[in-house]
């Protein structure tokens, strides 16, 4: 079926709404991806067609330079808090008194209080116009670039008669699962770990670069309307929310309407408290609102909060206990994380006896010692953490990073420029095992096609694979005896192990997973030293002579090859038949372009990677941009600015055909 561009955009938006807003997908991921690719292709062919409501427009091309200030037409207020049932009831008793009605006659609407940050999203004639943070209530910051990336924010309202103006107010938050995923990734990459989903959401919305927000799975749920110019005269808050849902927004789960009696508030609170942990997002309380908009208007505001709504907060999720000891856990990348062992304490419904301390800088910041009384904080499913020292212990003992890894006894070193410490055990450290093996076997490394992540984990957990050298000891039956595997698939694995044995020195070096030694570094080192014994014997100073190799990489390589256990594993692998042609042999081949810098631009008939490898084998360095130092530019079809720059600077330009006929062997 051939769809027009507009039909395709509409269809994808409908599917997107079903998936992200209703949590009820209409089609398979594959079908969705297929349509999305068709959309991309149409837009690439006809850039003039691109519609602002197209899914492709969610992520802008460029980061912004600064946050523009935005004045709110209607002030963005906060809510008064109630910390007990009595305080909640008192709040509405007071309102009822002012209205001269009985409290139980008030129609109350309850909503989960989402724990994120308030954002106002403006629509003009049905289209997303801009979005702003609350700021000080009067002036906020324009964060449109990030809010547009949120899939549950419609770029076009779902209606044929859009209001002239609509400002939708609500909470941007990060679901618990997205938060955990983000922190897991951050830990793997040794980058900043967020304390809780609220901080993660706020930090993400205040990023300059929308590409970051696009990757983080934020969500938006509306809870009120700010400015509105449209045809409806709403009488109830719940009706207004219903209208927003009909326009394509996501519904706040577990909203209830009831009359404001003591029993009703009590029952509602109990229900919400017991639901809390099972919700996909953090909530820090319940917001109770008088549903009638006219009544809201009569009551108005006091100071900075309405007299018709109150936030019933859940009890603090903190408790005080004693720090008994600190253990160090070794993660899959070798980073050691201090973990607090605590006198068990009951916090927000669970008994806590361990809490993360993140890293040594955090311990220093807290001024923490073993024996201290500490405050523990727990929010929902989030791992409990030590928030602060309440009282110093009498015989307090300072916390020190162990000199040796608690798992494998290898030396522990601080990662240069970071708060983290790492075990140098590398290949022999069981804590780092499975991931190292996965890296080694991956497509970009040894490319052992049939030895995938799942199989590696099974073989690692059952003890077949302890180190990468064990890959070459796998027997047919080790795999054939596993559930879901047979002789044929086992043979395929063995065949692909065999086929992977012929490799390149740089590939093998990268596959070892030496910290801070990636593909590029491995290539440079292999090219410089030309064979493995020379690399193994290289000193720090010698390694520093390698182009583009810095002190972190140099030290890491020295540490790695100084370790007898790593050397034994490497020797085992070579004995198992892994071979490569020494770079020397390659280097002897003519290197007519040695010392030159070349640039590739435009569309080439061979893959860009291949052209790059060809140039590198000829001795050239391949750069990403043209400068006076560039020796030659290879221009494919549709070459643009780089070609123009080369011509401007008088740099030699060669077309692809000439390049290939001259150099391709
Ligand atoms: S109503 C005029 N409803 O809580 C009052 N706020 O502590 C408008 N929040 O700034 C707010 N969930 O960011 C409302 N269902 C909900 C909410 C909610 C979370 C936040 C909101 C507000 C803060 C006040």
XYZ file of C-alpha atoms and ligand atoms in Angstrom:
689
model
C 0.000 0.000 0.000
C 1.414 3.371 -0.978
C 0.841 6.085 1.587
C 1.288 9.766 1.014
C 3.789 11.567 3.230
C 1.011 13.066 5.403
C -0.652 9.664 5.786
C 2.625 8.107 6.858
C 3.275 10.858 9.427
C -0.256 10.458 10.825
C 0.016 6.701 10.961
C 3.320 6.778 12.808
C 1.987 9.352 15.252
C -1.008 7.131 15.931
C 1.252 4.131 16.574
C 3.516 6.264 18.726
C 0.545 7.401 20.821
C -0.619 3.818 21.263
C 2.854 2.718 22.316
C 4.039 5.554 24.542
C 0.815 7.097 25.861
C -1.606 4.193 26.035
C 1.050 1.515 26.676
C -0.901 -0.570 24.180
C 1.065 -1.027 20.937
C -0.908 -1.391 17.719
C 1.881 -2.979 15.687
C 5.091 -4.929 16.141
C 8.412 -3.145 16.632
C 9.497 -4.420 13.234
C 6.474 -2.916 11.475
C 6.998 0.362 13.308
C 10.693 0.458 12.366
C 9.865 -0.332 8.779
C 7.431 2.594 8.557
C 9.877 4.870 10.362
C 12.574 4.054 7.833
C 10.142 4.757 5.014
C 9.447 8.142 6.593
C 13.170 8.901 6.847
C 13.650 7.944 3.222
C 10.770 10.163 2.046
C 12.087 13.076 4.054
C 15.612 12.594 2.721
C 14.278 12.634 -0.824
C 11.904 15.563 -0.299
C 13.283 17.745 2.509
C 10.729 20.413 1.605
C 7.899 18.071 2.715
C 9.118 17.661 6.333
C 6.267 18.454 8.718
C 6.772 19.837 12.251
C 4.623 17.016 13.599
C 6.779 14.295 12.043
C 8.404 11.945 14.558
C 11.765 12.822 13.049
C 11.371 16.356 14.358
C 11.557 15.315 18.006
C 15.318 15.609 18.165
C 16.668 18.899 16.862
C 19.941 18.817 15.022
C 21.991 21.015 17.288
C 22.467 21.600 20.997
C 21.314 25.020 22.192
C 23.855 27.657 23.389
C 21.847 29.007 26.314
C 18.482 28.711 28.051
C 16.140 31.530 27.031
C 14.048 33.027 29.816
C 10.279 32.701 29.465
C 7.668 34.637 31.425
C 4.632 32.599 32.524
C 1.328 34.274 31.539
C -0.323 32.580 34.520
C 1.962 32.137 37.539
C 3.093 28.571 38.265
C 2.342 27.912 41.897
C 3.338 25.309 44.389
C 1.252 23.234 46.810
C 0.886 23.316 50.571
C 1.914 20.064 52.259
C -0.004 17.885 54.697
C 1.958 15.273 56.632
C -0.907 13.388 58.271
C -4.508 12.445 57.747
C -5.505 15.047 60.313
C -3.637 17.810 58.517
C -5.332 16.810 55.247
C -8.775 16.860 56.792
C -8.025 20.168 58.535
C -6.997 21.712 55.224
C -10.353 20.917 53.599
C -12.321 21.727 56.772
C -10.899 25.209 56.547
C -11.849 25.489 52.879
C -15.369 24.219 53.630
C -15.728 26.738 56.412
C -14.776 29.569 54.097
C -17.276 28.277 51.538
C -19.900 27.779 54.251
C -20.557 24.167 53.249
C -20.043 20.871 55.028
C -16.608 19.268 54.352
C -18.148 16.001 53.227
C -20.060 17.814 50.487
C -16.801 18.798 48.755
C -16.080 16.845 45.573
C -12.422 15.835 45.843
C -10.231 14.565 43.040
C -7.062 12.709 44.012
C -3.981 12.270 41.828
C -0.649 10.595 42.536
C 1.962 13.260 43.219
C 4.563 12.484 40.571
C 8.141 13.055 41.664
C 9.770 14.983 38.860
C 9.725 18.586 37.775
C 6.960 20.917 36.678
C 6.868 21.934 33.021
C 4.445 24.094 31.022
C 3.947 23.113 27.391
C 2.410 25.640 25.023
C 0.407 24.727 21.937
C -0.578 27.185 19.245
C -3.476 26.112 17.028
C -2.816 22.513 17.978
C 0.919 22.462 17.349
C 3.684 22.284 19.945
C 4.993 25.808 20.304
C 7.413 25.829 23.277
C 7.923 24.421 26.767
C 9.277 26.016 29.919
C 10.359 24.996 33.398
C 8.646 26.475 36.455
C 11.689 28.527 37.494
C 10.639 30.913 40.263
C 6.980 30.568 39.266
C 7.021 33.775 37.244
C 9.982 33.262 34.951
C 11.141 29.878 33.766
C 13.528 28.599 31.132
C 12.763 27.491 27.610
C 13.471 23.749 27.438
C 11.521 23.026 24.232
C 14.465 21.175 22.668
C 14.365 18.508 25.402
C 10.610 18.371 25.985
C 10.017 17.689 22.284
C 12.050 14.488 22.610
C 9.542 13.078 25.131
C 7.467 10.584 23.179
C 4.370 11.040 25.369
C 4.270 14.776 24.541
C 2.205 15.225 21.355
C 3.782 17.453 18.708
C 0.265 17.923 17.308
C -2.854 17.678 19.438
C -5.249 14.910 18.476
C -8.257 17.021 17.437
C -9.832 18.561 14.372
C -10.720 21.749 16.233
C -7.610 22.751 18.158
C -7.772 25.628 20.615
C -6.099 28.851 19.545
C -3.883 28.614 22.637
C -3.381 25.875 25.197
C -0.817 25.652 27.972
C -0.617 22.159 29.428
C 1.056 21.927 32.814
C 2.343 18.724 34.256
C 5.230 16.721 35.577
C 8.224 15.471 33.629
C 9.655 12.410 35.325
C 11.878 9.429 34.731
C 10.254 6.012 35.244
C 12.041 3.783 37.763
C 13.207 1.329 35.087
C 14.666 4.094 32.916
C 16.456 5.523 35.944
C 18.002 2.195 36.815
C 19.080 1.641 33.231
C 20.649 5.099 33.100
C 22.630 4.562 36.286
C 23.707 1.092 35.224
C 25.125 2.595 32.053
C 26.708 5.490 33.922
C 28.456 3.066 36.243
C 29.751 1.019 33.328
C 31.164 4.164 31.764
C 32.379 5.560 35.076
C 30.314 8.679 34.575
C 27.980 10.537 36.912
C 25.432 8.455 38.780
C 22.143 10.216 39.650
C 20.888 10.116 43.218
C 17.221 9.544 42.359
C 14.827 9.649 39.387
C 13.824 13.250 40.153
C 17.421 14.486 39.917
C 17.916 12.454 36.775
C 14.799 13.989 35.179
C 15.756 17.525 36.212
C 19.353 17.048 35.081
C 18.165 15.745 31.733
C 15.698 18.578 31.104
C 18.445 21.090 31.881
C 20.839 19.664 29.290
C 21.783 21.750 26.267
C 21.927 18.748 23.970
C 18.560 17.182 23.007
C 20.279 14.007 21.815
C 20.918 13.184 25.475
C 17.299 13.699 26.508
C 16.141 11.628 23.532
C 18.023 8.618 24.866
C 16.727 8.804 28.412
C 13.048 7.834 28.244
C 11.498 10.765 30.114
C 7.733 10.925 30.427
C 5.198 13.698 30.826
C 1.819 13.553 32.568
C -0.437 16.619 32.709
C -2.139 17.873 35.877
C -3.540 21.273 34.965
C -4.133 23.884 32.301
C -2.471 27.303 32.365
C -3.378 29.674 29.558
C -6.324 28.589 27.432
C -8.139 30.187 24.496
C -10.605 27.715 23.135
C -14.238 26.821 22.784
C -14.786 24.857 26.003
C -16.084 26.116 29.326
C -14.875 23.480 31.755
C -16.720 23.084 35.027
C -14.553 20.454 36.683
C -10.859 19.767 36.977
C -11.424 16.074 36.178
C -13.232 17.075 32.998
C -10.295 19.268 31.963
C -7.892 16.372 32.539
C -10.191 14.145 30.463
C -9.976 16.717 27.652
C -6.154 16.654 27.820
C -6.166 12.851 27.600
C -8.406 13.100 24.511
C -5.810 15.441 22.959
C -3.171 12.722 23.223
C -1.604 13.144 26.674
C -0.809 10.345 29.080
C -3.132 9.661 31.987
C -1.983 9.799 35.590
C -2.755 6.296 36.902
C -4.942 5.828 39.982
C -6.883 9.100 40.109
C -10.073 8.954 42.177
C -13.126 11.140 42.765
C -14.787 11.074 46.205
C -16.384 13.332 48.756
C -14.164 14.917 51.389
C -14.983 12.822 54.480
C -12.371 11.648 56.981
C -12.987 7.996 56.023
C -12.662 8.677 52.324
C -9.285 10.408 52.770
C -8.099 7.575 55.049
C -9.175 4.877 52.616
C -7.610 6.675 49.661
C -4.306 7.158 51.451
C -4.052 3.510 52.427
C -4.838 2.396 48.919
C -2.180 4.681 47.408
C 0.458 3.794 49.956
C 0.077 0.103 49.251
C 0.217 0.735 45.487
C 3.241 2.946 45.662
C 6.069 0.436 45.204
C 4.327 -1.326 42.343
C 3.966 1.839 40.237
C 6.383 2.291 37.338
C 7.270 5.812 38.517
C 8.233 7.422 41.813
C 5.451 9.206 43.656
C 6.100 11.175 46.808
C 2.511 11.653 47.918
C -1.040 12.295 46.776
C -2.458 15.592 45.547
C -6.034 16.274 46.671
C -7.901 18.897 44.664
C -11.399 20.338 44.909
C -12.827 19.256 41.588
C -15.271 22.145 40.971
C -13.444 24.898 39.071
C -15.859 27.616 40.254
C -15.141 26.611 43.857
C -11.424 26.725 43.155
C -11.858 30.234 41.865
C -13.855 31.342 44.915
C -11.168 30.051 47.264
C -8.215 31.407 45.322
C -4.663 31.417 46.660
C -2.703 32.175 49.727
C 0.950 33.107 49.425
C 2.267 30.783 46.699
C -0.205 27.931 46.908
C -3.879 27.321 46.200
C -6.474 27.056 48.996
C -8.258 24.309 47.024
C -5.467 21.731 46.766
C -2.987 20.103 49.105
C -0.154 17.590 48.792
C -0.410 14.734 51.283
C 3.197 13.629 51.509
C 4.291 10.090 52.203
C 6.377 9.809 55.362
C 10.050 10.555 55.107
C 11.965 7.628 53.761
C 14.821 8.121 56.160
C 16.005 6.348 59.258
C 19.021 6.485 61.518
C 21.302 3.517 62.073
C 24.947 2.580 62.611
C 27.620 1.947 60.026
C 29.127 -1.409 61.019
C 31.621 -1.897 58.222
C 32.385 -1.143 54.586
C 32.925 -3.838 51.960
C 34.207 -3.317 48.446
C 32.281 -4.848 45.566
C 34.024 -5.387 42.253
C 31.847 -4.603 39.242
C 32.073 -6.093 35.799
C 34.422 -3.384 34.591
C 36.692 -3.875 37.583
C 35.595 -0.735 39.412
C 35.461 -1.167 43.195
C 32.349 0.243 44.859
C 32.226 0.744 48.611
C 29.107 -0.759 50.194
C 27.967 0.161 53.696
C 27.092 -2.713 56.030
C 24.523 -1.361 58.451
C 22.830 -2.300 61.658
C 19.507 -3.466 60.099
C 16.864 -0.729 60.171
C 13.264 -0.485 58.935
C 12.864 2.267 56.284
C 9.722 2.910 54.235
C 8.457 -0.628 54.532
C 11.655 -2.675 54.209
C 14.581 -3.706 56.376
C 17.793 -2.182 55.103
C 21.179 -3.636 56.007
C 23.294 -2.512 53.025
C 23.599 0.808 51.237
C 25.744 2.035 48.372
C 28.446 4.611 49.049
C 29.189 5.198 45.326
C 32.932 5.982 45.572
C 35.716 7.259 47.846
C 34.942 10.911 47.067
C 31.409 10.373 48.352
C 32.807 8.902 51.603
C 35.039 11.937 51.973
C 32.161 14.321 51.204
C 30.045 12.650 53.894
C 32.979 12.670 56.347
C 32.050 9.066 57.049
C 33.842 6.579 59.330
C 32.984 3.042 60.483
C 31.097 3.271 63.773
C 29.226 6.510 62.922
C 25.472 6.999 63.268
C 24.151 7.667 59.801
C 20.935 8.686 58.110
C 19.723 6.199 55.496
C 17.499 7.330 52.671
C 15.339 5.093 50.608
C 12.994 6.021 47.774
C 10.792 3.287 46.308
C 12.835 0.686 44.519
C 15.942 2.822 44.496
C 18.925 1.315 46.291
C 19.193 2.801 49.779
C 21.945 5.321 50.317
C 23.751 6.917 53.209
C 22.586 10.539 53.222
C 24.663 11.987 56.062
C 26.499 11.433 59.331
C 24.211 12.113 62.296
C 26.750 11.519 65.035
C 30.370 10.428 64.991
C 31.049 7.046 66.584
C 33.212 6.770 69.703
C 35.815 4.430 68.273
C 35.370 5.493 64.702
C 37.611 3.882 62.097
C 38.465 5.510 58.791
C 37.495 3.830 55.527
C 40.309 2.963 53.137
C 40.352 1.504 49.681
C 41.990 -1.932 49.810
C 45.347 -2.162 48.055
C 44.349 -5.506 46.566
C 41.174 -6.734 44.884
C 38.939 -8.659 47.330
C 37.999 -11.068 44.526
C 41.301 -11.868 42.802
C 43.972 -10.221 44.960
C 45.376 -8.154 42.076
C 46.632 -4.610 42.668
C 43.965 -1.872 42.851
C 44.740 1.517 41.252
C 42.920 4.815 40.997
C 41.600 5.633 37.554
C 43.417 8.772 36.471
C 41.276 11.882 36.871
C 38.326 9.979 38.349
C 36.894 9.125 41.730
C 36.866 5.430 40.888
C 39.419 2.729 41.711
C 39.845 -0.352 39.599
C 41.148 -3.859 39.998
C 44.039 -4.470 37.592
C 43.316 -8.211 37.600
C 41.605 -7.910 34.247
C 41.425 -11.330 32.687
C 41.806 -13.344 35.854
C 39.318 -11.450 38.030
C 36.140 -13.511 38.282
C 34.097 -10.367 38.983
C 34.971 -9.041 35.553
C 34.688 -12.355 33.804
C 31.588 -12.650 31.660
C 31.727 -9.139 30.293
C 35.387 -9.495 29.335
C 34.595 -12.691 27.473
C 31.638 -11.070 25.716
C 33.880 -8.210 24.625
C 36.559 -10.606 23.377
C 34.104 -12.645 21.310
C 32.167 -9.636 19.960
C 31.873 -8.771 16.304
C 34.302 -5.854 16.474
C 36.890 -7.981 18.289
C 37.518 -11.683 17.625
C 34.175 -11.944 15.831
C 33.215 -15.400 17.127
C 29.857 -15.281 15.415
C 28.007 -18.096 17.176
C 29.274 -17.392 20.667
C 26.747 -14.780 21.735
C 26.136 -12.920 24.976
C 23.521 -15.347 26.316
C 25.602 -18.445 25.672
C 28.675 -16.826 27.233
C 26.693 -16.027 30.365
C 25.468 -19.596 30.666
C 28.958 -21.000 30.135
C 30.437 -18.496 32.543
C 27.900 -19.239 35.244
C 28.325 -23.006 34.959
C 32.112 -22.688 35.183
C 33.012 -23.749 31.641
C 34.356 -20.300 30.810
C 36.446 -18.655 33.493
C 38.725 -16.608 31.266
C 38.934 -15.837 27.555
C 41.500 -18.610 27.138
C 38.814 -21.155 28.109
C 36.963 -20.367 24.873
C 39.482 -22.578 23.098
C 38.926 -25.431 25.525
C 35.167 -25.668 24.904
C 34.131 -29.228 23.971
C 31.167 -30.132 21.800
C 29.352 -31.614 24.756
C 29.805 -28.480 26.921
C 27.327 -26.798 24.595
C 25.299 -29.710 23.223
C 24.294 -30.673 26.773
C 22.776 -27.255 27.466
C 19.047 -26.679 27.350
C 17.895 -25.507 23.934
C 21.144 -26.499 22.235
C 21.925 -29.521 20.086
C 24.948 -31.067 18.436
C 24.471 -28.997 15.325
C 24.391 -25.655 17.085
C 27.295 -26.753 19.294
C 29.298 -27.616 16.193
C 28.470 -24.188 14.741
C 29.939 -22.561 17.836
C 33.116 -24.632 17.601
C 33.380 -23.861 13.876
C 33.094 -20.150 14.468
C 35.717 -20.308 17.216
C 38.013 -22.073 14.779
C 37.265 -19.579 12.008
C 38.030 -16.649 14.292
C 41.538 -17.829 15.073
C 43.175 -15.971 12.217
C 43.120 -12.333 13.190
C 45.157 -9.145 13.286
C 47.508 -8.046 16.047
C 45.571 -4.814 16.628
C 42.271 -6.711 16.789
C 43.665 -9.183 19.303
C 45.060 -6.359 21.410
C 41.694 -4.570 21.448
C 39.927 -7.865 22.239
C 41.939 -8.307 25.438
C 39.853 -5.493 26.925
C 42.770 -3.725 28.601
C 41.203 -0.728 30.378
C 41.429 2.471 28.289
C 42.807 0.604 25.274
C 40.186 0.757 22.546
C 40.270 0.043 18.838
C 42.173 3.185 17.922
C 44.783 2.812 20.650
C 45.319 -0.843 19.766
C 45.905 0.033 16.121
C 48.461 2.660 16.989
C 50.296 0.406 19.410
C 50.287 -2.571 17.022
C 51.532 -0.436 14.181
C 54.321 1.043 16.273
C 55.672 -2.116 17.924
C 54.732 -4.476 15.087
C 54.634 -7.646 17.190
C 53.250 -8.857 20.513
C 56.537 -9.633 22.339
C 57.647 -6.039 21.711
C 54.392 -4.695 23.156
C 54.613 -6.964 26.169
C 58.151 -5.782 26.842
C 57.468 -2.070 26.231
C 58.083 0.362 29.077
C 55.811 3.270 29.964
C 58.227 5.711 28.281
C 58.368 3.649 25.105
C 54.598 3.419 24.958
C 54.388 7.181 25.347
C 56.299 7.481 22.052
C 53.378 5.907 20.147
C 51.364 8.544 18.248
C 48.116 9.425 20.079
C 48.892 7.276 23.116
C 48.675 9.141 26.411
C 49.751 8.296 29.967
C 46.479 6.560 30.921
C 46.676 4.076 28.056
C 50.426 3.617 28.450
C 50.132 2.827 32.157
C 47.229 0.503 31.568
C 49.178 -1.524 29.001
C 52.249 -1.751 31.254
C 50.108 -2.850 34.229
C 48.339 -5.434 32.127
C 51.432 -7.117 30.736
C 53.321 -6.929 33.990
C 50.772 -9.299 35.483
C 51.934 -12.915 35.235
C 48.377 -14.202 35.199
C 47.445 -12.108 32.171
C 50.598 -13.272 30.399
C 49.641 -16.888 31.051
C 46.199 -16.346 29.528
C 47.654 -14.677 26.446
C 50.138 -17.551 26.074
C 47.303 -20.105 26.358
C 45.387 -18.356 23.594
C 48.365 -18.344 21.283
C 49.045 -22.005 22.050
C 45.436 -22.722 21.131
C 46.228 -21.547 17.614
C 45.240 -17.876 17.452
C 47.490 -16.303 14.838
C 48.054 -13.031 13.066
C 50.473 -11.685 10.600
C 52.895 -9.445 12.430
C 52.422 -5.827 11.478
C 56.024 -5.926 10.323
C 55.068 -8.074 7.410
C 52.322 -5.653 6.491
C 54.643 -2.743 7.040
C 57.197 -4.144 4.645
C 54.619 -3.755 1.935
C 55.074 -0.395 0.342
C 53.918 2.495 2.496
C 54.014 5.232 -0.101
C 51.828 7.540 1.988
C 53.774 7.262 5.260
C 53.653 10.493 7.221
C 50.852 11.973 5.118
C 47.387 13.092 6.245
C 44.449 12.296 3.982
C 40.761 13.175 4.196
C 37.808 11.240 2.753
C 34.664 13.115 1.737
C 31.431 12.596 -0.213
C 29.844 9.267 -1.084
C 32.304 6.564 -2.048
C 31.570 3.365 -3.956
C 33.370 1.254 -1.336
C 32.497 1.379 2.392
C 34.136 4.320 4.137
C 35.783 1.925 6.638
C 37.389 0.061 3.776
C 38.731 3.212 2.150
C 40.113 4.290 5.507
C 41.815 0.930 6.069
C 43.284 1.093 2.568
C 44.812 4.499 3.261
C 46.078 3.426 6.657
C 47.741 0.363 5.159
C 49.506 2.682 2.764
C 50.840 4.547 5.775
C 48.556 7.603 5.741
C 46.735 9.041 8.711
C 43.048 9.613 7.916
C 41.662 12.834 9.388
C 38.086 14.032 9.715
C 38.621 17.620 8.601
C 40.630 19.529 6.030
C 43.413 21.897 7.064
C 46.598 23.314 5.616
C 48.354 20.191 6.847
C 46.145 17.871 4.753
C 48.137 16.234 1.964
C 45.237 15.050 -0.166
C 41.433 14.882 -0.197
C 39.659 11.937 -1.833
C 36.324 13.278 -3.062
C 33.422 10.933 -3.755
C 30.133 12.044 -5.286
C 28.200 14.885 -3.653
C 31.292 16.085 -1.792
C 30.456 19.351 -0.052
C 32.173 21.656 2.395
C 35.362 19.614 2.836
C 35.948 19.669 -0.921
C 35.308 23.424 -1.009
C 37.736 23.950 1.864
C 40.419 21.872 0.119
C 40.018 23.959 -3.022
C 40.160 27.144 -0.995
C 43.374 26.056 0.759
C 44.916 24.712 -2.431
C 45.051 21.140 -1.032
C 45.411 18.357 -3.620
C 42.088 16.685 -4.515
C 41.703 13.272 -6.107
C 38.480 11.651 -7.289
C 37.641 8.165 -6.114
C 38.308 6.437 -9.427
C 41.815 7.862 -9.666
C 42.472 6.983 -6.036
C 41.391 3.377 -6.489
C 43.216 2.833 -9.738
C 46.376 4.291 -8.261
C 46.375 2.528 -4.906
C 44.016 -0.421 -4.716
C 46.165 -3.503 -4.888
S -1.080 20.395 40.950
C -1.397 25.040 41.623
N -0.866 17.817 40.654
O 4.141 18.979 42.894
C -0.898 23.689 41.892
N 1.105 19.033 41.135
O 4.710 20.351 45.377
C -0.445 22.970 40.692
N 3.134 17.657 41.209
O 4.877 22.074 41.413
C 0.138 21.653 40.993
N 2.164 15.752 40.740
O 5.385 19.970 40.054
C -0.211 18.949 40.909
N -0.831 15.527 40.288
C -0.178 16.659 40.556
C 1.199 16.695 40.772
C 1.811 17.902 41.064
C 3.309 16.359 41.004
C 4.203 18.604 41.564
C 4.176 19.882 40.761
C 4.112 20.969 41.781
C 4.633 20.296 42.999
C 4.135 20.958 44.263
